[in-house]
């Protein structure tokens, strides 16, 4: 990171942290007329200890379950102050989004409040030491899904839940595809209403990977269709990337220590779920393509 | 202009007159008609404000935390379970030193479900760092909203004003509704020194190490105590503009009293009648009405209550395993006096149970006839 960027050196993340890179990309896409709302999450720590802050934009830290609605409150105040060009970004982990913060997020999305909600997803409660969240995939080890009791339930399909709110913009992003990510942050900024961005953020300690492997792991998630990249603008879905050659889910799982104990049955189930979801996405994208032509 | 309005509408008119910029609230009985009238006030344009209609009270308080940090005057209202749901964010608002005003309609806490008057809801929030103002009449409710913003913004501490469910919330009284220009002369626009501002970026509410957190909390305590200096001045200025007088406590027929009843909320009005009746019988009794609670006005309580041999404290609230909150706190404040009054703790009227002037006379008679108040409260009117 170089001087002059909105995310400055001195952050307290682990090496290879996907969430740290995700914020850098967000700031590149959004620019300095942005206010960031951060609930309890790794970023509470990463940003720095009072009186220091690594972000060169205003930040408000808030209770765990309130990121979306505090953003709504800030938005309302900015509108009253006539600062309509300032973007308000709620920046929460998967726990604060899929679980404890879902009610407030749903409320803001239903009201279509003009906020940008970003979930940086490392697929567990990493800040408290790797406990399962409803974003944790099947077969993953965490400290609350230990060996012999690996997570059996599929990851919650948050995109479907969010699209159920008819929000104007939703997109999935990955730190392995920075140009695509920055483009999506830029695009979100131009849209009024609730924007939901879901960015996959590998966590080296939680995923049991070497810090040097974060980007590669994230790329494999997309190339195996475990985490496909797409955008939904006003209900119309467009895939951002169709892998030339899809990688088997097994390859993605094998590069991480957290899936070491996964059973062949779980692996099959995971592959089937991924295939079905991908077929759904392809069909939806094709429908949109035909409607356009 | 004098109008006949309900307690809840006294709140919404107070909010309009205070030129609040962001309102966020969730409906709950018996607060609901505040939300309804504020919706109309905002929709009609008679108040230039954003009203965020949220999905829970927890979110209502969080939304005004965001709005207030972004530098605009913010308001919410709730009651009972709703206030309890806000609990976490109440701490946040006070710790972040945000001058938010909250109207809480005092209502009992479930189970069993009960929508009637009881102060256990607000008193159970006494450790959140909010100033609490207890109101006796609809006029007091309206005036308290306006005064609450003056106080909150000067000391940078959130203020909760409370009043009894149905006895005030849904009861109409004559209220002098001031002109907004008059209120403008008393309540200046809110211009905080620090706010979320892209031209001057700051981080609010971040991680604080043991090295600093303790001092932060001390500062919050010290400034909260400042309310006891600032509030009387706010009251004096309010009286100068509007002609109505308020104070930290209010005394009634205490001149030569040998026993005083201490009340907060609408039982005060009932107690006035009882005091008059007792005086007519030649009994030297008076009344002290509590208005501010948190901060505890210890010096005021000592100098006022310390003058009487017997102090009967009526609590329309209960902390199970102790008794009433006011009695317990008053007793602890009076402990440092060399000559301590005897404190008679009484719990009455929980869950909206009617407390009549005759009940008050009975309570006073019981205290007059008993030299040892004991430590266990008198649960007045308990059915066998």
XYZ file of C-alpha atoms in Angstrom, chain B:
384
model
C -51.757 28.532 21.990
C -53.741 26.496 24.501
C -54.944 23.155 23.124
C -56.509 20.046 24.611
C -54.110 17.229 23.689
C -53.038 13.798 24.843
C -49.674 13.148 26.474
C -48.384 11.378 23.381
C -49.276 14.345 21.212
C -47.507 16.610 23.684
C -44.404 14.621 22.741
C -44.899 14.881 18.997
C -45.618 18.611 19.265
C -42.461 19.001 21.353
C -40.505 17.209 18.633
C -41.967 19.455 15.940
C -41.169 22.582 17.932
C -37.604 21.362 18.549
C -37.021 21.160 14.767
C -35.790 17.578 14.965
C -34.149 16.467 11.706
C -34.190 12.665 11.937
C -36.827 10.556 13.668
C -36.752 6.800 13.833
C -39.254 4.704 15.726
C -41.162 1.454 15.874
C -44.757 1.336 17.089
C -45.491 -0.114 20.517
C -48.495 0.291 22.781
C -49.012 2.831 24.342
C -46.426 4.905 22.449
C -48.067 4.323 19.048
C -49.928 7.587 18.683
C -46.617 9.492 18.942
C -45.403 7.628 15.855
C -48.692 8.223 14.061
C -48.768 11.962 14.701
C -45.081 12.353 13.840
C -45.729 10.541 10.542
C -48.429 13.085 9.772
C -46.314 16.023 10.913
C -43.483 14.896 8.599
C -45.819 14.025 5.696
C -47.555 17.416 5.867
C -44.256 19.270 5.801
C -44.888 21.058 9.087
C -41.599 19.521 10.202
C -38.675 19.206 7.773
C -37.420 15.815 8.928
C -36.654 12.295 7.735
C -38.675 9.629 9.504
C -37.037 6.186 9.231
C -39.728 3.583 9.890
C -37.629 0.720 11.149
C -38.289 -2.956 11.810
C -37.502 -2.941 15.558
C -36.747 -0.700 18.519
C -33.166 -1.930 18.512
C -32.886 -0.519 14.997
C -34.744 2.667 15.961
C -32.092 3.523 18.528
C -29.297 2.466 16.146
C -30.676 4.684 13.374
C -30.684 7.751 15.618
C -27.172 6.877 16.793
C -26.114 7.088 13.139
C -28.042 10.290 12.487
C -26.799 11.988 15.648
C -23.174 11.052 14.908
C -23.700 12.599 11.485
C -24.562 15.825 13.289
C -28.324 16.279 13.225
C -30.920 16.531 16.013
C -32.524 13.098 16.405
C -35.476 11.593 18.232
C -37.112 8.287 19.045
C -39.906 7.065 21.311
C -40.747 3.719 22.843
C -42.132 1.877 25.839
C -41.538 -1.198 28.003
C -40.306 -4.190 25.969
C -39.206 -1.793 23.238
C -36.983 0.108 25.648
C -35.578 -3.174 26.894
C -34.814 -4.220 23.315
C -32.893 -0.942 22.877
C -30.777 -1.627 25.941
C -27.482 -2.356 24.169
C -27.775 0.699 21.962
C -28.787 2.910 24.916
C -25.336 2.227 26.362
C -23.840 3.005 22.961
C -25.607 6.366 22.609
C -24.509 7.492 26.070
C -20.952 6.175 25.727
C -20.651 7.917 22.353
C -21.915 11.125 24.028
C -24.783 11.641 21.592
C -27.484 14.175 22.574
C -30.402 11.994 21.506
C -33.804 12.529 23.123
C -36.066 9.547 23.759
C -39.633 9.599 25.043
C -40.513 6.468 26.994
C -44.079 5.774 27.973
C -43.677 3.961 31.293
C -45.298 0.550 30.955
C -44.960 -2.715 32.864
C -42.636 -5.459 31.706
C -43.837 -8.960 30.696
C -44.639 -11.668 31.612
C -47.560 -11.564 31.986
C -48.266 -9.166 29.211
C -49.316 -5.833 30.635
C -49.636 -2.521 28.840
C -50.363 -0.348 31.872
C -48.351 2.132 33.932
C -45.223 0.940 35.730
C -41.738 2.489 35.879
C -39.733 -0.735 35.954
C -38.896 -0.346 32.243
C -37.060 2.978 32.497
C -35.586 2.348 35.930
C -34.055 -0.905 34.712
C -32.097 1.271 32.237
C -30.622 3.447 34.969
C -27.064 2.188 34.361
C -27.031 2.991 30.633
C -25.800 6.566 31.161
C -29.022 8.285 30.131
C -30.473 11.224 32.013
C -34.027 10.417 33.080
C -36.763 13.004 33.540
C -40.074 11.923 35.100
C -43.175 13.890 34.095
C -46.467 14.443 35.892
C -48.620 16.256 33.309
C -48.970 16.677 29.550
C -47.654 20.237 29.800
C -44.596 18.920 31.568
C -44.160 16.307 28.834
C -44.146 18.895 26.042
C -41.875 21.293 27.917
C -39.521 18.459 28.833
C -38.906 17.514 25.191
C -37.710 21.043 24.432
C -35.665 21.346 27.621
C -34.200 17.870 27.040
C -32.549 18.994 23.791
C -31.055 22.088 25.440
C -29.679 19.958 28.235
C -28.533 17.050 26.056
C -26.725 19.230 23.542
C -24.963 21.341 26.140
C -23.706 18.405 28.204
C -23.502 15.903 25.299
C -25.485 13.248 27.086
C -28.704 11.543 25.916
C -31.954 12.317 27.732
C -34.942 10.069 28.274
C -38.201 11.617 29.370
C -40.776 9.305 30.831
C -44.455 9.467 31.696
C -47.069 6.959 32.755
C -48.915 4.758 30.261
C -52.525 5.786 29.654
C -52.672 8.088 32.707
C -50.885 10.616 30.483
C -50.232 8.994 27.103
C -53.921 8.695 26.223
C -55.434 11.325 28.519
C -56.254 14.795 27.225
C -55.317 17.912 29.151
C -55.051 21.583 28.388
C -51.533 22.230 27.146
C -49.985 25.546 26.214
C -48.317 24.736 22.870
C -45.712 27.451 22.275
C -45.086 29.159 18.938
C -42.081 27.708 17.129
C -40.361 31.144 17.016
C -40.513 31.243 20.808
C -38.903 27.811 20.969
C -36.248 28.932 18.463
C -35.217 31.673 20.852
C -34.695 29.081 23.596
C -33.292 26.173 21.590
C -30.555 27.082 19.083
C -29.840 24.858 16.035
C -27.696 21.810 16.784
C -24.145 22.341 15.526
C -21.839 19.697 17.024
C -18.124 20.293 17.144
C -17.380 16.748 15.924
C -19.411 14.783 13.407
C -19.102 12.378 10.483
C -17.758 14.702 7.827
C -15.909 13.730 4.641
C -14.070 17.071 4.740
C -12.648 16.301 8.181
C -12.540 12.508 8.574
C -12.601 11.030 12.079
C -13.278 7.546 13.436
C -15.963 7.259 16.132
C -16.436 4.475 18.667
C -13.406 2.365 17.792
C -11.337 -0.046 19.785
C -10.093 1.447 23.073
C -7.358 -0.136 25.143
C -7.346 -0.453 28.961
C -4.945 2.486 28.833
C -7.727 4.866 27.767
C -11.126 3.272 28.272
C -11.257 3.914 32.026
C -10.635 7.646 31.578
C -13.284 7.738 28.873
C -15.813 6.325 31.276
C -14.742 8.709 34.036
C -15.218 11.657 31.695
C -18.698 10.401 30.877
C -19.516 10.195 34.593
C -18.099 13.634 35.345
C -20.054 15.242 32.537
C -23.244 13.405 33.427
C -22.935 14.906 36.911
C -22.733 18.333 35.207
C -26.411 17.894 34.358
C -27.124 18.891 37.963
C -25.501 22.299 37.359
C -26.807 22.838 33.845
C -30.378 21.684 34.351
C -31.389 24.368 36.903
C -30.029 27.021 34.533
C -31.970 25.500 31.623
C -35.080 25.586 33.835
C -34.513 29.260 34.699
C -34.109 30.219 31.066
C -37.170 28.182 30.165
C -39.149 30.041 32.819
C -37.951 33.376 31.461
C -39.173 32.538 27.942
C -42.265 30.463 28.652
C -43.226 31.380 32.218
C -43.364 27.813 33.502
C -41.169 26.762 36.390
C -39.384 23.415 36.737
C -36.612 22.161 38.995
C -34.687 19.053 40.031
C -37.319 18.343 42.678
C -40.596 20.074 43.455
C -41.960 20.546 46.968
C -45.616 20.749 47.952
C -46.804 21.837 51.420
C -43.493 20.863 52.981
C -43.027 23.998 55.135
C -43.677 22.499 58.557
C -44.009 18.873 57.424
C -42.863 16.045 59.683
C -43.452 13.467 56.991
C -43.079 13.778 53.237
C -44.217 11.483 50.481
C -41.741 11.126 47.629
C -43.158 10.349 44.190
C -42.261 10.364 40.491
C -44.838 10.429 37.707
C -48.616 10.617 37.973
C -48.880 9.263 41.523
C -47.691 12.768 42.386
C -51.069 14.242 41.423
C -52.867 11.647 43.529
C -50.525 12.383 46.425
C -51.288 16.110 46.304
C -54.944 15.297 46.962
C -54.001 12.951 49.791
C -51.665 15.535 51.324
C -54.456 18.134 51.209
C -56.826 15.682 52.889
C -54.289 14.876 55.606
C -53.581 18.570 56.162
C -57.318 19.133 56.563
C -57.147 16.557 59.362
C -54.271 18.498 60.928
C -51.508 16.044 59.987
C -48.227 17.827 59.108
C -47.425 16.052 55.838
C -46.027 17.239 52.511
C -44.894 16.007 49.141
C -41.608 15.950 47.245
C -41.816 15.193 43.546
C -38.741 13.760 41.840
C -38.107 15.041 38.362
C -34.503 14.155 37.520
C -33.130 10.698 38.171
C -29.716 9.770 36.776
C -27.705 11.580 37.544
C -28.786 11.128 41.152
C -29.137 14.664 42.579
C -27.619 13.544 45.856
C -26.964 17.009 47.293
C -30.482 18.155 46.495
C -32.024 15.043 47.973
C -29.940 15.415 51.118
C -30.775 19.083 51.605
C -34.480 18.660 50.827
C -35.310 15.254 52.301
C -32.851 15.553 55.176
C -35.142 18.135 56.800
C -37.948 15.682 57.574
C -38.084 12.980 60.258
C -40.010 10.606 57.995
C -39.673 10.082 54.259
C -42.180 7.772 52.544
C -41.003 6.733 49.084
C -43.624 5.411 46.669
C -42.181 3.150 43.991
C -44.287 2.164 41.009
C -41.515 -0.237 40.041
C -39.870 -3.312 41.412
C -36.426 -4.799 41.359
C -37.207 -8.295 42.604
C -35.031 -9.226 45.544
C -34.573 -5.621 46.677
C -37.785 -3.605 46.383
C -38.370 -0.207 44.814
C -35.562 1.600 43.024
C -36.225 5.131 44.260
C -36.449 4.084 47.924
C -33.213 2.160 47.694
C -31.306 5.005 46.069
C -32.749 7.678 48.362
C -31.835 5.621 51.410
C -28.264 5.231 50.219
C -27.946 8.961 49.486
C -29.244 9.902 52.955
C -26.825 7.516 54.684
C -24.041 10.115 54.813
C -26.166 12.524 56.905
C -25.466 12.593 60.610
C -29.169 12.803 61.379
C -30.893 10.565 58.932
C -34.623 10.616 58.228
C -36.422 7.332 58.526
C -37.132 6.043 55.014
C -40.390 4.133 54.529
C -40.218 2.171 51.260
C -43.579 1.494 49.616
C -44.259 -0.432 46.425
C -47.611 0.394 44.856
C -49.517 0.411 41.602
C -47.469 -2.138 39.682
C -48.799 -3.028 36.239
C -51.191 -0.083 36.271
C -53.016 -1.084 39.480
C -54.975 1.995 40.507
C -53.488 4.042 43.341
C -56.151 6.347 44.751
C -55.917 9.319 47.135
C -57.441 7.007 49.753
C -54.559 4.552 49.184
C -52.086 7.366 49.747
C -53.855 8.413 52.921
C -53.622 4.804 54.116
C -49.923 4.658 53.280
C -49.266 7.939 55.124
C -51.301 6.804 58.140
C -49.313 3.560 58.248
C -46.004 5.445 58.225
C -47.182 7.976 60.806
C -48.144 5.131 63.137
C -44.904 3.195 62.778
C -41.585 4.250 64.316
C -39.511 1.528 62.712
C -39.786 1.567 58.935
C -38.034 -1.808 58.595
C -36.062 -2.677 55.516
C -38.612 -4.719 53.581
C -40.908 -2.458 51.532
C -44.588 -2.180 52.274
C -46.387 -3.771 49.322
C -49.468 -1.591 49.474
C -52.778 -3.054 48.321
C -51.433 -6.562 47.810
C -54.272 -9.080 47.630
C -54.028 -11.895 50.138
